[in-house]
Each structure stands twice: as structure tokens, then as C-alpha cells.
Amino acid sequence: MLISTDSTWRWKLGAAADPLSSGVYERFWTRAVQYLTGTLDLSKVKFAPLPDRIAPREPFAASLRVFDEDFSPAKSGETRLSVVWTKPDGKSEEVAARETSAGVYAVELTGLEPGTHRLRASARLRGRLWGSDEKRFVWEQSLDAPMDRAWLSKAAELGGGGFFDLSRTKAFEVLARLPPPQPEAEAVRRLHPFSSPAWLALCGLLLLCEWAWRRRSGHV
């Protein structure tokens, strides 16, 4: 490793001129770090990690990678991939794997039933058995019951409104059905008497009249 740190940088410089070795530098150091950390996986056929909780919707999609001898993406013309899906009731069937990019395949499942499912992939490269991988996952139906559109539409009509499915209706279509705004009160003019000089003069005049009345009555 100490010797490699001073020499492998030349691979990076030469990768620009040779597209076949453009990923050698990254793959070398990725595998080296994985080896040192104990996470190196030398499987040539590998499913992508699945989430802990599977969303209850269809189709369910899984991703699979196939590598060649150099851990480069295996060519589709040299690869024969077989994926078997085992359902919770124990019945198995082969499903198609669609190549999405070099060495990467996608598997989509429909008609899933609640329970534990198993996917097993086996690959042959140039006619030789190359490797296999297996994944298990638990699929559960959604606990939320689907909405009754007919009942909701009828209830909205009785209330003088309407039912809209926001996933299928555009926002401006819903806003266009709203009645125009009607002002309930309109301020024509605002008066502030306590900040007016006339109000101050009136207060002073009233105080003067009170003083004169008290003086005339003998209270002052």
C-alpha cells in the first residue's frame, strides 16, 4: 500500500487517453479501502441493498449488478441472467431482468401478496456459471383503505361543493371554481381625533370654561 500511494497516480493521468482503463484508478482504491475496513465483497453477482421497509405499492423494483473478472460491468452479450421469484405460498416463477446500464439490471414484480418473498439471481458469463445472489423482503399491504369516490362525490354535492382528486386535477382548475371574493366592509375614510390640533383646542376650551364656572360659583 505504501508503494502504491506513490505510483498509482500515474494511472489517473493515463486514464484520460485510454477509455478502457478510465475506472481502474477509482476501482483500485475503492477495493483497497474496502479490504482494509473488512467490507470487501468479491461477489460477481450482487443485488443492491433493499430498504428496511418496503413501500406498499407496485411494481416492486430491485436492482442487480453483474461484474466480469476485472470487476468491470459485464457485457450483456456475454451474460445470461436468470432471476427466480419465490412467493410466500412457496410457488416460484422466473421473471425478466431488464438491463438499465452496463452490468446493471432491473427486476420489477407485480401482483405481490403479503408475506416474505425471495429473489434468487444466477448468472452465466461466456457459458460458465459465474455466480448467484439471493434477497428476501417482506411486503405488506397498505393499512389505509382506498377512498370511496362515489360516496365522497355525493356528500360534496349535498353540501353544495364538489369532489376533486388532487392527483388528477390541476390546481388552477380547482381555483377557477371558487366564487369571487366579496368585500363585507369598506373603509372610506379614517379619522384620528385625538391626534388633531382642533381636539386639543377643544379640550383646552372646556377646561377654561370649567375653571370660570367654578370661580363664579365660589368653589375656587
Tab-separated table of C-alpha atoms in Angstrom:
chain	number	residue	atom	x	y	z
A	1	MET	CA	0.000	0.000	0.000
A	2	LEU	CA	2.846	2.416	0.778
A	3	ILE	CA	4.441	1.733	-2.604
A	4	SER	CA	1.108	2.126	-4.393
A	5	THR	CA	0.457	5.579	-2.978
A	6	ASP	CA	3.496	6.944	-4.838
A	7	SER	CA	2.845	5.222	-8.159
A	8	THR	CA	-0.883	4.774	-8.826
A	9	TRP	CA	-1.410	8.469	-9.512
A	10	ARG	CA	0.053	7.788	-12.970
A	11	TRP	CA	-2.993	5.634	-13.703
A	12	LYS	CA	-5.179	8.670	-13.204
A	13	LEU	CA	-3.141	10.718	-15.667
A	14	GLY	CA	-3.143	7.962	-18.262
A	15	ALA	CA	-6.851	7.206	-17.899
A	16	ALA	CA	-7.820	10.246	-19.959
A	17	ALA	CA	-6.082	8.805	-23.038
A	18	ASP	CA	-7.361	5.239	-22.573
A	19	PRO	CA	-11.133	4.905	-22.042
A	20	LEU	CA	-10.767	1.196	-21.204
A	21	SER	CA	-8.783	1.981	-18.057
A	22	SER	CA	-10.639	5.137	-17.054
A	23	GLY	CA	-12.146	3.473	-13.995
A	24	VAL	CA	-9.122	1.434	-12.881
A	25	TYR	CA	-7.823	4.108	-10.509
A	26	GLU	CA	-11.151	4.560	-8.709
A	27	ARG	CA	-11.854	0.834	-8.544
A	28	PHE	CA	-8.384	0.070	-7.186
A	29	TRP	CA	-8.625	2.472	-4.271
A	30	THR	CA	-12.262	1.610	-3.589
A	31	ARG	CA	-11.366	-2.065	-3.265
A	32	ALA	CA	-8.254	-1.233	-1.230
A	33	VAL	CA	-10.233	0.754	1.321
A	34	GLN	CA	-12.912	-1.959	1.474
A	35	TYR	CA	-10.192	-4.561	2.081
A	36	LEU	CA	-8.708	-2.567	4.948
A	37	THR	CA	-12.106	-1.972	6.569
A	38	GLY	CA	-13.243	-5.583	6.161
A	39	THR	CA	-16.181	-4.696	3.889
A	40	LEU	CA	-14.735	-6.058	0.659
A	41	ASP	CA	-17.302	-8.111	-1.235
A	42	LEU	CA	-15.926	-10.157	-4.127
A	43	SER	CA	-19.298	-11.387	-5.361
A	44	LYS	CA	-19.621	-11.133	-9.124
A	45	VAL	CA	-23.443	-11.152	-8.943
A	46	LYS	CA	-24.957	-8.836	-6.360
A	47	PHE	CA	-28.374	-7.405	-5.561
A	48	ALA	CA	-28.494	-3.794	-4.435
A	49	PRO	CA	-29.396	-3.378	-0.737
A	50	LEU	CA	-33.123	-3.206	-0.082
A	51	PRO	CA	-34.682	-0.737	2.388
A	52	ASP	CA	-35.813	-1.981	5.782
A	53	ARG	CA	-39.423	-1.143	4.967
A	54	ILE	CA	-40.834	-1.811	1.510
A	55	ALA	CA	-43.351	0.748	0.302
A	56	PRO	CA	-46.748	-0.951	-0.272
A	57	ARG	CA	-47.010	-0.118	-3.964
A	58	GLU	CA	-46.466	-1.890	-7.246
A	59	PRO	CA	-44.428	-2.606	-9.189
A	60	PHE	CA	-41.708	-3.543	-6.725
A	61	ALA	CA	-38.280	-2.866	-8.238
A	62	ALA	CA	-34.954	-4.487	-7.392
A	63	SER	CA	-31.542	-3.739	-8.886
A	64	LEU	CA	-28.833	-6.279	-9.703
A	65	ARG	CA	-25.198	-5.910	-10.809
A	66	VAL	CA	-23.031	-8.383	-12.710
A	67	PHE	CA	-19.231	-7.973	-12.852
A	68	ASP	CA	-16.595	-9.657	-15.007
A	69	GLU	CA	-13.132	-10.917	-13.996
A	70	ASP	CA	-11.786	-7.387	-13.506
A	71	PHE	CA	-14.895	-6.282	-11.605
A	72	SER	CA	-15.909	-4.186	-14.568
A	73	PRO	CA	-19.557	-4.237	-15.701
A	74	ALA	CA	-20.174	-7.496	-17.545
A	75	LYS	CA	-21.164	-7.163	-21.195
A	76	SER	CA	-24.776	-8.013	-21.909
A	77	GLY	CA	-23.843	-10.089	-24.960
A	78	GLU	CA	-21.723	-12.405	-22.806
A	79	THR	CA	-24.108	-12.601	-19.839
A	80	ARG	CA	-27.056	-14.929	-19.334
A	81	LEU	CA	-29.064	-13.930	-16.279
A	82	SER	CA	-31.835	-15.916	-14.625
A	83	VAL	CA	-33.972	-14.490	-11.796
A	84	VAL	CA	-36.408	-16.713	-9.885
A	85	TRP	CA	-39.112	-15.200	-7.693
A	86	THR	CA	-40.463	-17.338	-4.837
A	87	LYS	CA	-43.771	-16.133	-3.396
A	88	PRO	CA	-44.990	-16.511	0.202
A	89	ASP	CA	-47.055	-19.574	-0.756
A	90	GLY	CA	-43.902	-21.345	-1.986
A	91	LYS	CA	-44.640	-21.066	-5.705
A	92	SER	CA	-41.725	-19.974	-7.897
A	93	GLU	CA	-41.593	-18.350	-11.294
A	94	GLU	CA	-38.879	-16.857	-13.462
A	95	VAL	CA	-39.051	-13.111	-14.017
A	96	ALA	CA	-37.392	-10.976	-16.655
A	97	ALA	CA	-34.379	-8.812	-15.851
A	98	ARG	CA	-34.083	-5.618	-17.895
A	99	GLU	CA	-30.655	-4.065	-18.459
A	100	THR	CA	-30.713	-0.384	-17.498
A	101	SER	CA	-26.997	0.335	-17.934
A	102	ALA	CA	-23.750	-1.571	-18.399
A	103	GLY	CA	-23.827	-4.510	-15.996
A	104	VAL	CA	-26.906	-3.219	-14.148
A	105	TYR	CA	-30.260	-4.993	-14.375
A	106	ALA	CA	-33.690	-4.093	-13.016
A	107	VAL	CA	-36.326	-6.578	-11.894
A	108	GLU	CA	-39.952	-5.471	-11.472
A	109	LEU	CA	-42.591	-7.527	-9.660
A	110	THR	CA	-46.375	-7.116	-9.767
A	111	GLY	CA	-49.210	-8.981	-8.121
A	112	LEU	CA	-47.428	-9.238	-4.788
A	113	GLU	CA	-49.078	-10.926	-1.828
A	114	PRO	CA	-48.472	-10.115	1.845
A	115	GLY	CA	-45.613	-12.111	3.301
A	116	THR	CA	-41.963	-12.945	2.721
A	117	HIS	CA	-40.721	-13.005	-0.868
A	118	ARG	CA	-37.402	-14.305	-2.177
A	119	LEU	CA	-35.417	-13.309	-5.246
A	120	ARG	CA	-32.577	-15.509	-6.473
A	121	ALA	CA	-30.383	-14.471	-9.385
A	122	SER	CA	-27.939	-16.747	-11.216
A	123	ALA	CA	-25.603	-15.553	-13.945
A	124	ARG	CA	-23.518	-17.264	-16.604
A	125	LEU	CA	-20.646	-15.467	-18.292
A	126	ARG	CA	-19.450	-16.873	-21.614
A	127	GLY	CA	-21.290	-20.099	-20.844
A	128	ARG	CA	-19.691	-20.600	-17.414
A	129	LEU	CA	-21.611	-20.475	-14.152
A	130	TRP	CA	-20.496	-17.107	-12.832
A	131	GLY	CA	-22.274	-16.511	-9.554
A	132	SER	CA	-25.550	-16.055	-7.734
A	133	ASP	CA	-27.165	-13.924	-5.082
A	134	GLU	CA	-30.357	-14.028	-3.071
A	135	LYS	CA	-32.511	-11.423	-1.370
A	136	ARG	CA	-35.527	-11.712	0.894
A	137	PHE	CA	-38.023	-8.981	1.610
A	138	VAL	CA	-41.372	-8.636	3.370
A	139	TRP	CA	-44.212	-6.986	1.518
A	140	GLU	CA	-47.323	-5.802	3.359
A	141	GLN	CA	-50.460	-4.182	2.060
A	142	SER	CA	-51.244	-0.599	2.938
A	143	LEU	CA	-53.324	-0.178	6.089
A	144	ASP	CA	-55.148	2.819	4.618
A	145	ALA	CA	-58.358	1.773	2.898
A	146	PRO	CA	-58.911	3.260	-0.576
A	147	MET	CA	-61.286	6.216	-0.645
A	148	ASP	CA	-64.874	5.757	-1.839
A	149	ARG	CA	-65.038	8.277	-4.683
A	150	ALA	CA	-68.780	7.830	-5.284
A	151	TRP	CA	-69.659	8.451	-1.627
A	152	LEU	CA	-67.358	11.470	-1.396
A	153	SER	CA	-68.794	12.978	-4.599
A	154	LYS	CA	-72.354	12.549	-3.339
A	155	ALA	CA	-71.542	14.067	0.052
A	156	ALA	CA	-69.853	17.040	-1.610
A	157	GLU	CA	-72.855	17.672	-3.883
A	158	LEU	CA	-75.280	17.575	-0.943
A	159	GLY	CA	-73.164	20.177	0.819
A	160	GLY	CA	-73.104	22.436	-2.213
A	161	GLY	CA	-69.481	21.723	-3.073
A	162	GLY	CA	-67.550	19.351	-5.265
A	163	PHE	CA	-65.128	16.438	-5.012
A	164	PHE	CA	-61.712	16.694	-6.657
A	165	ASP	CA	-58.878	14.189	-6.827
A	166	LEU	CA	-55.831	16.422	-6.459
A	167	SER	CA	-53.587	13.787	-8.033
A	168	ARG	CA	-55.590	14.032	-11.269
A	169	THR	CA	-56.860	17.625	-11.169
A	170	LYS	CA	-54.721	20.678	-11.774
A	171	ALA	CA	-54.678	23.404	-9.150
A	172	PHE	CA	-55.916	26.190	-11.431
A	173	GLU	CA	-58.995	24.126	-12.358
A	174	VAL	CA	-59.993	23.892	-8.705
A	175	LEU	CA	-59.292	27.581	-8.040
A	176	ALA	CA	-61.371	28.595	-11.072
A	177	ARG	CA	-64.483	27.056	-9.469
A	178	LEU	CA	-64.221	29.191	-6.342
A	179	PRO	CA	-66.635	32.181	-6.119
A	180	PRO	CA	-65.123	35.660	-6.481
A	181	PRO	CA	-64.281	37.434	-3.220
A	182	GLN	CA	-66.955	39.819	-1.883
A	183	PRO	CA	-65.873	42.641	0.453
A	184	GLU	CA	-68.081	42.788	3.564
A	185	ALA	CA	-66.885	46.208	4.758
A	186	GLU	CA	-65.002	49.010	3.094
A	187	ALA	CA	-63.193	51.848	4.872
A	188	VAL	CA	-63.918	55.127	3.058
A	189	ARG	CA	-62.213	57.493	5.460
A	190	ARG	CA	-60.349	57.158	8.735
A	191	LEU	CA	-60.390	59.898	11.390
A	192	HIS	CA	-57.886	60.289	14.244
A	193	PRO	CA	-59.462	62.942	16.542
A	194	PHE	CA	-57.047	62.517	19.451
A	195	SER	CA	-54.089	63.484	17.257
A	196	SER	CA	-55.840	66.578	15.801
A	197	PRO	CA	-54.965	70.173	16.917
A	198	ALA	CA	-58.686	71.019	16.917
A	199	TRP	CA	-59.331	68.340	19.527
A	200	LEU	CA	-56.535	69.777	21.697
A	201	ALA	CA	-58.027	73.275	21.399
A	202	LEU	CA	-61.486	71.971	22.322
A	203	CYS	CA	-60.116	70.251	25.424
A	204	GLY	CA	-58.382	73.463	26.480
A	205	LEU	CA	-61.558	75.490	25.963
A	206	LEU	CA	-63.598	73.066	28.073
A	207	LEU	CA	-61.044	73.232	30.897
A	208	LEU	CA	-61.160	77.041	30.778
A	209	CYS	CA	-64.969	77.044	30.930
A	210	GLU	CA	-64.913	74.703	33.930
A	211	TRP	CA	-62.442	76.950	35.752
A	212	ALA	CA	-64.603	80.016	35.046
A	213	TRP	CA	-67.741	78.242	36.307
A	214	ARG	CA	-66.018	77.120	39.498
A	215	ARG	CA	-64.691	80.645	40.116
A	216	ARG	CA	-68.123	82.173	39.619
A	217	SER	CA	-69.705	79.621	41.948
A	218	GLY	CA	-67.165	80.333	44.672
A	219	HIS	CA	-65.518	76.920	44.588
A	220	VAL	CA	-62.153	78.446	43.686
